[in-house]
Tab-separated table of C-alpha atoms in Angstrom:
chain	number	residue	atom	x	y	z
D	1	UNK	CA	-7.375	20.333	-13.240
D	2	UNK	CA	-9.838	21.073	-16.014
D	3	UNK	CA	-10.856	24.338	-14.331
D	4	UNK	CA	-7.297	25.351	-13.583
D	5	UNK	CA	-6.235	24.889	-17.180
D	6	UNK	CA	-8.645	27.508	-18.430
D	7	UNK	CA	-6.972	30.143	-16.261
D	8	UNK	CA	-3.377	29.416	-17.288
D	9	UNK	CA	-1.201	31.016	-19.912
D	10	UNK	CA	0.679	29.055	-22.541
D	11	UNK	CA	3.465	26.745	-21.381
D	12	UNK	CA	6.823	28.410	-20.928
D	13	UNK	CA	8.795	25.868	-22.930
D	14	UNK	CA	7.165	27.211	-26.088
D	15	UNK	CA	10.085	29.564	-26.468
D	16	UNK	CA	13.898	29.594	-26.314
D	17	UNK	CA	15.908	27.541	-23.865
D	18	UNK	CA	19.605	26.628	-23.949
D	19	UNK	CA	20.430	22.930	-23.780
D	20	UNK	CA	23.788	21.246	-23.491
D	21	UNK	CA	22.334	17.783	-23.919
D	22	UNK	CA	20.110	18.282	-26.944
D	23	UNK	CA	21.351	19.328	-30.370
D	24	UNK	CA	18.626	21.767	-31.365
D	25	UNK	CA	18.307	24.835	-29.178
D	26	UNK	CA	15.214	26.597	-30.404
D	27	UNK	CA	11.535	25.820	-30.178
D	28	UNK	CA	9.142	28.506	-31.330
D	29	UNK	CA	5.351	28.382	-31.328
D	30	UNK	CA	3.021	30.803	-33.098
D	31	UNK	CA	0.581	30.262	-30.214
D	32	UNK	CA	3.023	31.385	-27.538
D	33	UNK	CA	0.768	34.295	-26.615
D	34	UNK	CA	-2.334	32.168	-26.160
D	35	UNK	CA	-4.221	32.514	-22.902
D	36	UNK	CA	-4.935	28.811	-22.402
D	37	UNK	CA	-2.649	25.858	-21.835
D	38	UNK	CA	-3.576	23.736	-24.769
D	39	UNK	CA	-0.185	22.031	-24.896
D	40	UNK	CA	-0.983	19.957	-21.856
D	41	UNK	CA	-3.377	17.879	-23.900
D	42	UNK	CA	-1.457	17.378	-27.112
D	43	UNK	CA	-1.190	13.756	-28.127
D	44	UNK	CA	2.019	11.893	-27.422
D	45	UNK	CA	4.300	10.570	-30.117
D	46	UNK	CA	4.130	6.900	-30.986
D	47	UNK	CA	5.073	4.715	-28.039
D	48	UNK	CA	8.576	3.316	-28.074
D	49	UNK	CA	9.730	-0.039	-26.793
D	50	UNK	CA	11.673	0.422	-23.547
D	51	UNK	CA	15.318	-0.504	-23.643
D	52	UNK	CA	16.632	-3.016	-21.168
D	53	UNK	CA	18.798	-1.439	-18.488
D	54	UNK	CA	21.156	-2.954	-15.973
D	55	UNK	CA	20.100	-1.383	-12.708
D	56	UNK	CA	22.740	-2.447	-10.215
D	57	UNK	CA	22.228	0.038	-7.417
D	58	UNK	CA	24.859	-1.294	-5.037
D	59	UNK	CA	25.446	-1.444	-1.282
D	60	UNK	CA	25.549	1.380	1.245
D	61	UNK	CA	26.480	1.793	4.876
D	62	UNK	CA	23.903	3.264	7.225
D	63	UNK	CA	25.481	5.140	10.107
D	64	UNK	CA	22.372	6.309	11.911
D	65	UNK	CA	23.110	9.945	11.125
D	66	UNK	CA	20.142	12.243	11.705
D	67	UNK	CA	18.942	14.988	9.382
D	68	UNK	CA	21.030	17.601	11.234
D	69	UNK	CA	24.166	15.495	11.034
D	70	UNK	CA	23.983	14.161	14.561
D	71	UNK	CA	23.830	10.512	15.540
D	72	UNK	CA	20.353	9.250	16.384
D	73	UNK	CA	21.577	5.937	17.752
D	74	UNK	CA	24.672	4.308	19.179
D	75	UNK	CA	24.065	1.158	17.156
D	76	UNK	CA	26.767	-0.066	14.814
D	77	UNK	CA	26.589	0.796	11.094
D	78	UNK	CA	24.192	-1.296	9.023
D	79	UNK	CA	24.601	-2.430	5.458
D	80	UNK	CA	21.868	-1.431	2.998
D	81	UNK	CA	21.518	-3.234	-0.332
D	82	UNK	CA	19.494	-1.673	-3.139
D	83	UNK	CA	18.140	-3.679	-6.025
D	84	UNK	CA	15.612	-3.308	-8.821
D	85	UNK	CA	13.076	-6.067	-9.432
D	86	UNK	CA	11.150	-6.660	-12.646
D	87	UNK	CA	8.028	-7.863	-10.838
D	88	UNK	CA	6.484	-7.154	-7.474
D	89	UNK	CA	6.133	-10.928	-7.120
D	90	UNK	CA	9.863	-10.955	-6.322
D	91	UNK	CA	9.104	-9.053	-3.112
D	92	UNK	CA	7.384	-10.670	-0.144
D	93	UNK	CA	3.894	-9.330	0.453
D	94	UNK	CA	4.538	-8.945	4.184
D	95	UNK	CA	7.752	-7.008	3.611
D	96	UNK	CA	6.198	-4.682	1.036
D	97	UNK	CA	3.095	-4.065	3.134
D	98	UNK	CA	5.135	-3.329	6.252
D	99	UNK	CA	6.878	-0.525	4.367
D	100	UNK	CA	3.563	0.804	3.042
D	101	UNK	CA	1.931	0.731	6.469
D	102	UNK	CA	4.847	2.428	8.234
D	103	UNK	CA	4.903	5.150	5.557
D	104	UNK	CA	1.298	6.123	6.145
D	105	UNK	CA	0.613	4.939	9.691
D	106	UNK	CA	-2.434	2.737	10.441
D	107	UNK	CA	-4.746	5.752	10.573
D	108	UNK	CA	-3.784	6.746	7.014
D	109	UNK	CA	-3.556	3.215	5.608
D	110	UNK	CA	-3.712	3.338	1.807
D	111	UNK	CA	-4.921	0.152	0.059
D	112	UNK	CA	-3.501	1.236	-3.310
D	113	UNK	CA	0.055	1.037	-1.982
D	114	UNK	CA	-0.302	-2.578	-0.902
D	115	UNK	CA	1.266	-5.625	-2.471
D	116	UNK	CA	-2.202	-7.031	-3.093
D	117	UNK	CA	-3.378	-4.164	-5.261
D	118	UNK	CA	-0.149	-3.607	-7.188
D	119	UNK	CA	0.467	-7.322	-7.763
D	120	UNK	CA	-3.063	-7.660	-9.152
D	121	UNK	CA	-2.199	-5.095	-11.817
D	122	UNK	CA	0.853	-7.090	-12.863
D	123	UNK	CA	-0.598	-10.587	-12.611
D	124	UNK	CA	-3.560	-9.738	-14.825
D	125	UNK	CA	-1.612	-8.004	-17.587
D	126	UNK	CA	-2.477	-4.388	-16.750
D	127	UNK	CA	0.813	-2.854	-15.544
D	128	UNK	CA	3.305	-4.863	-17.583
D	129	UNK	CA	5.840	-4.289	-20.356
D	130	UNK	CA	3.301	-5.145	-23.067
D	131	UNK	CA	1.092	-2.229	-21.997
D	132	UNK	CA	3.991	0.213	-21.638
D	133	UNK	CA	4.315	-0.227	-17.857
D	134	UNK	CA	7.518	-2.184	-17.250
D	135	UNK	CA	7.935	-2.746	-13.485
D	136	UNK	CA	11.228	-1.475	-12.084
D	137	UNK	CA	10.479	-1.475	-8.365
D	138	UNK	CA	13.257	-0.523	-5.950
D	139	UNK	CA	13.806	-2.715	-2.900
D	140	UNK	CA	16.163	-1.847	-0.039
D	141	UNK	CA	17.236	-4.554	2.435
D	142	UNK	CA	19.516	-4.583	5.437
D	143	UNK	CA	22.216	-7.195	6.062
D	144	UNK	CA	19.626	-9.523	7.623
D	145	UNK	CA	17.460	-9.362	4.476
D	146	UNK	CA	14.823	-7.242	6.217
D	147	UNK	CA	13.032	-4.979	3.734
D	148	UNK	CA	13.457	-1.348	4.835
D	149	UNK	CA	12.105	0.466	1.787
D	150	UNK	CA	10.229	-0.187	-1.438
D	151	UNK	CA	9.363	2.147	-4.316
D	152	UNK	CA	6.642	1.379	-6.908
D	153	UNK	CA	8.427	2.339	-10.114
D	154	UNK	CA	7.754	1.757	-13.808
D	155	UNK	CA	9.641	2.279	-17.041
D	156	UNK	CA	7.107	3.932	-19.344
D	157	UNK	CA	6.976	4.020	-23.147
D	158	UNK	CA	4.104	6.562	-23.158
D	159	UNK	CA	2.285	8.946	-20.802
D	160	UNK	CA	-1.138	7.349	-20.593
D	161	UNK	CA	-2.847	6.260	-17.380
D	162	UNK	CA	-1.024	8.787	-15.205
D	163	UNK	CA	-3.454	11.740	-14.763
D	164	UNK	CA	-0.618	14.295	-14.531
D	165	UNK	CA	-0.232	15.466	-18.088
D	166	UNK	CA	3.184	15.736	-19.737
D	167	UNK	CA	2.309	14.919	-23.358
D	168	UNK	CA	3.280	18.430	-24.410
D	169	UNK	CA	6.633	18.049	-22.666
D	170	UNK	CA	7.269	14.979	-24.807
D	171	UNK	CA	6.308	16.881	-27.954
D	172	UNK	CA	8.656	19.730	-27.046
D	173	UNK	CA	11.478	17.304	-26.304
D	174	UNK	CA	11.014	15.575	-29.672
D	175	UNK	CA	10.893	18.931	-31.444
D	176	UNK	CA	14.403	19.786	-30.300
D	177	UNK	CA	15.862	16.417	-31.216
D	178	UNK	CA	15.481	14.495	-27.981
D	179	UNK	CA	13.796	11.220	-27.110
D	180	UNK	CA	11.384	11.600	-24.210
D	181	UNK	CA	10.456	7.934	-23.926
D	182	UNK	CA	11.230	5.711	-22.170
D	183	UNK	CA	10.888	7.588	-18.899
D	184	UNK	CA	10.534	6.499	-15.272
D	185	UNK	CA	7.201	6.846	-13.482
D	186	UNK	CA	6.750	6.435	-9.723
D	187	UNK	CA	3.045	6.093	-8.989
D	188	UNK	CA	0.058	3.814	-8.601
D	189	UNK	CA	-0.766	2.873	-12.216
D	190	UNK	CA	-4.054	4.119	-13.682
D	191	UNK	CA	-5.027	5.649	-10.340
D	192	UNK	CA	-4.792	9.337	-9.329
D	193	UNK	CA	-4.673	8.424	-5.652
D	194	UNK	CA	-2.632	10.535	-3.237
D	195	UNK	CA	-0.047	9.166	-0.826
D	196	UNK	CA	3.672	8.581	-0.249
D	197	UNK	CA	5.695	6.954	-2.999
D	198	UNK	CA	8.984	6.157	-1.246
D	199	UNK	CA	7.696	3.622	1.243
D	200	UNK	CA	9.955	3.429	4.291
D	201	UNK	CA	9.988	1.352	7.449
D	202	UNK	CA	9.930	3.393	10.637
D	203	UNK	CA	13.569	2.922	11.674
D	204	UNK	CA	16.324	5.221	12.951
D	205	UNK	CA	17.751	5.105	9.413
D	206	UNK	CA	14.595	6.451	7.795
D	207	UNK	CA	15.949	9.846	6.667
D	208	UNK	CA	19.263	8.360	5.602
D	209	UNK	CA	17.569	5.701	3.474
D	210	UNK	CA	15.311	8.325	1.891
D	211	UNK	CA	18.355	10.300	0.709
D	212	UNK	CA	19.994	7.148	-0.652
D	213	UNK	CA	16.832	6.224	-2.538
D	214	UNK	CA	16.583	9.696	-4.069
D	215	UNK	CA	20.190	9.472	-5.262
D	216	UNK	CA	19.514	6.011	-6.689
D	217	UNK	CA	16.462	7.279	-8.548
D	218	UNK	CA	18.552	10.026	-10.125
D	219	UNK	CA	21.220	7.526	-11.147
D	220	UNK	CA	18.582	5.342	-12.783
D	221	UNK	CA	17.310	8.361	-14.716
D	222	UNK	CA	20.746	9.480	-15.936
D	223	UNK	CA	20.384	7.913	-19.401
D	224	UNK	CA	16.681	8.780	-19.705
D	225	UNK	CA	14.816	12.032	-20.214
D	226	UNK	CA	12.997	12.158	-16.912
D	227	UNK	CA	11.526	10.690	-13.737
D	228	UNK	CA	8.043	11.596	-12.503
D	229	UNK	CA	6.727	11.011	-8.981
D	230	UNK	CA	3.019	11.740	-9.135
D	231	UNK	CA	0.341	12.312	-6.481
D	232	UNK	CA	2.922	12.107	-3.701
D	233	UNK	CA	2.372	13.278	-0.129
D	234	UNK	CA	3.041	16.940	0.572
D	235	UNK	CA	5.879	16.084	2.968
D	236	UNK	CA	7.585	13.922	0.345
D	237	UNK	CA	7.030	16.666	-2.235
D	238	UNK	CA	8.845	19.183	-0.055
D	239	UNK	CA	11.769	16.851	0.629
D	240	UNK	CA	12.179	15.936	-3.038
D	241	UNK	CA	12.413	19.615	-3.921
D	242	UNK	CA	15.583	19.761	-1.830
D	243	UNK	CA	16.889	16.904	-3.971
D	244	UNK	CA	16.575	18.851	-7.209
D	245	UNK	CA	13.105	17.739	-8.286
D	246	UNK	CA	10.747	20.247	-9.882
D	247	UNK	CA	7.500	20.776	-8.008
D	248	UNK	CA	4.097	20.642	-9.629
D	249	UNK	CA	0.666	21.022	-8.079
D	250	UNK	CA	-2.728	20.005	-9.325
D	251	UNK	CA	-6.252	19.817	-8.008
D	252	UNK	CA	-8.738	17.155	-6.980
D	253	UNK	CA	-12.113	17.265	-5.262
D	254	UNK	CA	-12.450	15.609	-1.840
D	255	UNK	CA	-15.326	15.393	0.611
D	256	UNK	CA	-14.581	16.035	4.286
D	257	UNK	CA	-16.502	14.513	7.170
D	258	UNK	CA	-17.280	17.069	9.897
D	259	UNK	CA	-18.349	14.403	12.378
D	260	UNK	CA	-21.704	14.004	10.658
D	261	UNK	CA	-24.165	11.564	12.205
D	262	UNK	CA	-25.966	10.988	8.903
D	263	UNK	CA	-26.435	12.324	5.382
D	264	UNK	CA	-29.125	14.805	6.407
D	265	UNK	CA	-26.793	16.421	8.906
D	266	UNK	CA	-24.279	16.886	6.097
D	267	UNK	CA	-27.003	18.475	3.957
D	268	UNK	CA	-27.750	21.019	6.664
D	269	UNK	CA	-24.248	22.442	6.190
D	270	UNK	CA	-25.042	23.173	2.529
D	271	UNK	CA	-26.561	26.330	1.132
D	272	UNK	CA	-30.309	26.002	0.667
D	273	UNK	CA	-30.176	25.851	-3.138
D	274	UNK	CA	-27.506	23.140	-3.127
D	275	UNK	CA	-29.326	21.156	-0.472
D	276	UNK	CA	-32.533	21.291	-2.518
D	277	UNK	CA	-30.738	20.176	-5.683
D	278	UNK	CA	-29.185	17.153	-3.951
D	279	UNK	CA	-32.522	16.069	-2.519
D	280	UNK	CA	-34.155	16.360	-5.925
D	281	UNK	CA	-31.412	14.271	-7.519
D	282	UNK	CA	-31.776	11.557	-4.899
D	283	UNK	CA	-35.552	11.451	-5.376
D	284	UNK	CA	-34.996	10.623	-9.054
D	285	UNK	CA	-33.388	7.330	-8.057
D	286	UNK	CA	-36.524	6.184	-6.254
D	287	UNK	CA	-38.732	7.483	-9.061
D	288	UNK	CA	-36.845	5.285	-11.535
D	289	UNK	CA	-37.440	2.199	-9.366
D	290	UNK	CA	-33.736	1.824	-8.691
D	291	UNK	CA	-32.429	0.175	-5.536
D	292	UNK	CA	-28.991	1.155	-4.231
D	293	UNK	CA	-26.835	-1.311	-2.315
D	294	UNK	CA	-23.344	-1.219	-0.836
D	295	UNK	CA	-21.573	-4.575	-1.007
D	296	UNK	CA	-18.283	-5.469	0.692
D	297	UNK	CA	-15.848	-8.344	0.403
D	298	UNK	CA	-17.558	-11.727	0.111
D	299	UNK	CA	-20.910	-10.055	-0.579
D	300	UNK	CA	-19.563	-9.233	-4.047
D	301	UNK	CA	-20.071	-12.270	-6.286
D	302	UNK	CA	-18.627	-13.218	-9.661
D	303	UNK	CA	-21.858	-12.113	-11.321
D	304	UNK	CA	-21.304	-8.612	-9.949
D	305	UNK	CA	-17.772	-8.429	-11.348
D	306	UNK	CA	-18.939	-9.798	-14.706
D	307	UNK	CA	-21.530	-7.051	-14.964
D	308	UNK	CA	-19.263	-4.357	-13.554
D	309	UNK	CA	-16.590	-5.108	-16.138
D	310	UNK	CA	-19.210	-4.611	-18.854
D	311	UNK	CA	-20.135	-1.284	-17.256
D	312	UNK	CA	-16.473	-0.292	-16.991
D	313	UNK	CA	-15.907	-1.050	-20.673
D	314	UNK	CA	-18.974	0.983	-21.554
D	315	UNK	CA	-17.427	3.960	-19.755
D	316	UNK	CA	-14.003	3.566	-21.362
D	317	UNK	CA	-15.431	3.025	-24.829
D	318	UNK	CA	-17.546	6.176	-24.569
D	319	UNK	CA	-15.126	8.470	-22.740
D	320	UNK	CA	-11.543	7.342	-22.172
D	321	UNK	CA	-10.967	5.235	-25.258
D	322	UNK	CA	-8.529	2.864	-23.514
D	323	UNK	CA	-9.603	0.145	-21.062
D	324	UNK	CA	-6.549	-0.032	-18.823
D	325	UNK	CA	-7.920	-2.820	-16.622
D	326	UNK	CA	-8.696	-6.395	-17.613
D	327	UNK	CA	-11.647	-8.488	-16.522
D	328	UNK	CA	-9.317	-10.708	-14.476
D	329	UNK	CA	-8.009	-7.709	-12.567
D	330	UNK	CA	-11.286	-7.199	-10.733
D	331	UNK	CA	-11.481	-10.843	-9.640
D	332	UNK	CA	-7.823	-10.930	-8.610
D	333	UNK	CA	-7.916	-7.628	-6.755
D	334	UNK	CA	-11.139	-8.488	-4.938
D	335	UNK	CA	-9.812	-11.868	-3.789
D	336	UNK	CA	-6.763	-10.172	-2.269
D	337	UNK	CA	-8.330	-7.029	-0.849
D	338	UNK	CA	-11.363	-8.604	0.832
D	339	UNK	CA	-13.462	-6.218	2.925
D	340	UNK	CA	-11.405	-3.250	1.748
D	341	UNK	CA	-13.455	-3.423	-1.465
D	342	UNK	CA	-16.777	-1.588	-1.494
D	343	UNK	CA	-18.960	-1.943	-4.577
D	344	UNK	CA	-21.966	0.354	-4.853
D	345	UNK	CA	-24.649	-1.262	-6.995
D	346	UNK	CA	-27.823	0.015	-8.613
D	347	UNK	CA	-30.509	-2.540	-9.368
D	348	UNK	CA	-33.653	-2.244	-11.452
D	349	UNK	CA	-35.771	-5.117	-10.298
D	350	UNK	CA	-33.411	-8.086	-10.180
D	351	UNK	CA	-31.007	-6.656	-12.739
D	352	UNK	CA	-27.681	-5.043	-11.797
D	353	UNK	CA	-27.590	-1.951	-14.044
D	354	UNK	CA	-24.771	0.279	-12.700
D	355	UNK	CA	-22.002	0.330	-10.157
D	356	UNK	CA	-19.178	2.304	-8.556
D	357	UNK	CA	-15.984	0.738	-7.224
D	358	UNK	CA	-14.420	2.045	-3.999
D	359	UNK	CA	-11.576	0.965	-1.738
D	360	UNK	CA	-11.589	1.578	2.012
D	361	UNK	CA	-8.478	2.978	3.688
D	362	UNK	CA	-7.597	3.930	7.242
D	363	UNK	CA	-9.454	7.239	7.243
D	364	UNK	CA	-10.441	7.611	3.580
D	365	UNK	CA	-12.884	6.100	1.135
D	366	UNK	CA	-11.351	6.058	-2.329
D	367	UNK	CA	-13.865	6.262	-5.146
D	368	UNK	CA	-12.353	4.889	-8.349
D	369	UNK	CA	-14.450	3.531	-11.218
D	370	UNK	CA	-18.015	3.926	-12.410
D	371	UNK	CA	-20.025	2.257	-15.117
D	372	UNK	CA	-23.596	1.768	-16.310
D	373	UNK	CA	-25.466	-0.698	-18.479
D	374	UNK	CA	-24.762	0.279	-22.116
D	375	UNK	CA	-28.426	0.036	-23.149
D	376	UNK	CA	-29.835	2.401	-20.546
D	377	UNK	CA	-29.574	5.929	-19.200
D	378	UNK	CA	-30.647	6.824	-15.672
D	379	UNK	CA	-30.687	10.564	-14.794
D	380	UNK	CA	-28.683	11.452	-11.658
D	381	UNK	CA	-27.580	7.842	-11.101
D	382	UNK	CA	-23.915	8.733	-11.565
D	383	UNK	CA	-24.140	11.333	-8.792
D	384	UNK	CA	-25.952	8.910	-6.493
D	385	UNK	CA	-23.635	5.941	-7.025
D	386	UNK	CA	-20.340	7.816	-7.028
D	387	UNK	CA	-20.872	10.721	-4.638
D	388	UNK	CA	-23.879	10.373	-2.346
D	389	UNK	CA	-23.446	6.676	-1.631
D	390	UNK	CA	-19.757	7.321	-0.937
D	391	UNK	CA	-20.652	10.069	1.543
D	392	UNK	CA	-23.139	7.815	3.302
D	393	UNK	CA	-20.563	5.023	3.464
D	394	UNK	CA	-17.893	7.364	4.858
D	395	UNK	CA	-20.256	8.580	7.578
D	396	UNK	CA	-21.278	5.016	8.401
D	397	UNK	CA	-17.635	3.849	8.574
D	398	UNK	CA	-16.495	6.988	10.446
D	399	UNK	CA	-14.025	7.962	7.735
D	400	UNK	CA	-12.646	11.487	7.433
D	401	UNK	CA	-12.425	11.842	3.665
D	402	UNK	CA	-13.802	10.682	0.332
D	403	UNK	CA	-11.338	10.946	-2.554
D	404	UNK	CA	-13.455	10.881	-5.679
D	405	UNK	CA	-10.736	10.706	-8.316
D	406	UNK	CA	-9.497	13.190	-10.889
D	407	UNK	CA	-11.159	16.291	-12.324
D	408	UNK	CA	-14.874	17.053	-12.279
D	409	UNK	CA	-15.888	20.527	-11.097
D	410	UNK	CA	-19.484	19.223	-11.008
D	411	UNK	CA	-18.456	17.580	-7.708
D	412	UNK	CA	-18.316	20.965	-5.953
D	413	UNK	CA	-22.071	21.537	-5.731
D	414	UNK	CA	-22.313	18.042	-4.242
D	415	UNK	CA	-19.999	18.802	-1.350
D	416	UNK	CA	-16.623	17.806	-2.782
D	417	UNK	CA	-14.188	20.705	-2.462
D	418	UNK	CA	-10.892	21.354	-4.289
D	419	UNK	CA	-7.664	20.276	-2.625
D	420	UNK	CA	-4.068	20.516	-3.784
D	421	UNK	CA	-2.266	17.485	-5.183
D	422	UNK	CA	1.505	17.169	-5.480
D	423	UNK	CA	3.909	15.787	-8.071
D	424	UNK	CA	7.683	15.944	-8.572
D	425	UNK	CA	9.661	15.816	-11.785
D	426	UNK	CA	13.364	15.228	-12.406
D	427	UNK	CA	14.570	16.193	-15.883
D	428	UNK	CA	18.079	15.258	-16.929
D	429	UNK	CA	18.505	18.046	-19.483
D	430	UNK	CA	19.211	21.234	-17.537
D	431	UNK	CA	18.011	23.666	-20.185
D	432	UNK	CA	14.773	21.804	-20.693
D	433	UNK	CA	14.361	21.558	-16.929
D	434	UNK	CA	14.670	25.313	-16.483
D	435	UNK	CA	11.976	25.919	-19.101
D	436	UNK	CA	9.643	23.402	-17.454
D	437	UNK	CA	10.340	24.875	-14.011
D	438	UNK	CA	9.314	28.327	-15.206
D	439	UNK	CA	6.119	26.884	-16.656
D	440	UNK	CA	5.353	24.995	-13.428
D	441	UNK	CA	5.736	28.106	-11.280
D	442	UNK	CA	3.275	30.040	-13.435
D	443	UNK	CA	0.910	27.076	-13.597
D	444	UNK	CA	1.023	26.773	-9.792
D	445	UNK	CA	-0.004	30.383	-9.332
D	446	UNK	CA	-3.027	29.830	-11.527
D	447	UNK	CA	-4.013	26.568	-9.815
D	448	UNK	CA	-3.810	28.268	-6.396
D	449	UNK	CA	-5.964	31.122	-7.650
D	450	UNK	CA	-8.594	28.718	-8.971
D	451	UNK	CA	-8.668	26.726	-5.726
D	452	UNK	CA	-9.207	29.922	-3.741
D	453	UNK	CA	-11.929	31.086	-6.123
D	454	UNK	CA	-13.773	27.786	-5.848
D	455	UNK	CA	-13.545	27.755	-2.076
D	456	UNK	CA	-14.795	31.337	-1.847
D	457	UNK	CA	-17.829	30.450	-3.960
D	458	UNK	CA	-18.375	27.003	-2.491
D	459	UNK	CA	-21.665	25.206	-1.745
D	460	UNK	CA	-21.458	25.374	2.042
D	461	UNK	CA	-22.976	27.941	4.348
D	462	UNK	CA	-20.792	30.858	5.396
D	463	UNK	CA	-18.292	29.865	8.052
D	464	UNK	CA	-18.262	26.173	7.148
């Protein structure tokens, strides 16, 4: 996204838009003719305490009606009950995970959508009301109490930890007399990981339940400024557009496995200059007497998590400013996720000096967090731990993709190419929504242009 921003014009809501809901109707900026989107990175207003809402979503009758209006089954109508829970602990792990698995399929299994990962965030004080992430998960059950759908949903009092920036939207909303927070956020907290967000069991009622859930989400947003569904699947993104959601695209950098047998075979697909640079960077690791290891599941001990948390805090203190995750989160998550956790470690002698946290999915390795010992600097170690070790692991595990997180155009010369990410936004004020929609269309054109430019000038040989 950092590259795309530099190509965009100023946001369209820095101008006039009519609003029935908000009192003030004008917002003028002296920088409206600027050639960069600087508004995307304005700071948010002071966080507000979320109000308590009574979310009684009611009962519905499922008829088995297909998307074209025809019956897909001769079974009798089924009752569907929708409720909102204030903690994922109120939902059975097996029921939640069945919805997550059916939504992706085993081949696209996404560990971030599981009960284990999301419950770890809540149980260790990361995604909770006190941090501005009040859980408001939707659960849909049939008359036999079978869980047919779940939605990871949070009432937010700020816009931090989301990776799809709307701080400037909040500023604009405040400027015309509105209150942007609290808002609803449908996502995996603190994690720009792609995947479905409305998690549905694979039943004949699937499409019908999806439409009911979308309507329920809108009803929940009626007294708020907005609902944001971020890093959704492309298919979900398209369907939500039909439901009145605004579409937004972004950009990440992913590595793709072309059936490589080993890392050297991957290198042979690179242009000579890029291949040489990668080899030189990897040689620096050996020259610094560093030993790289990849640990999974029970191989990762408490001492590793103790050190990794120190490394993580070193990264947040120097770059992000806010440590979203607690020390207990890593222990809790690891105990629940088992062999899905892959920790890349760098050791100097017997000392653990840096690490990179990954989770293993059905066909994807998800690179998440990196950190290094605060008293040392090791040239090229970040590239080795986060990118090259991830590629080697993906080849070894026969995975198709490495998702290396948000931003970072430096990933391109290391084989990670830009891909489109998808988000949807529902704004309750029509005038404000029209202004945002105009901005999003112009932003999308610029993001597409940047993605094409980066692909055309990519690090791979012609034809690859």
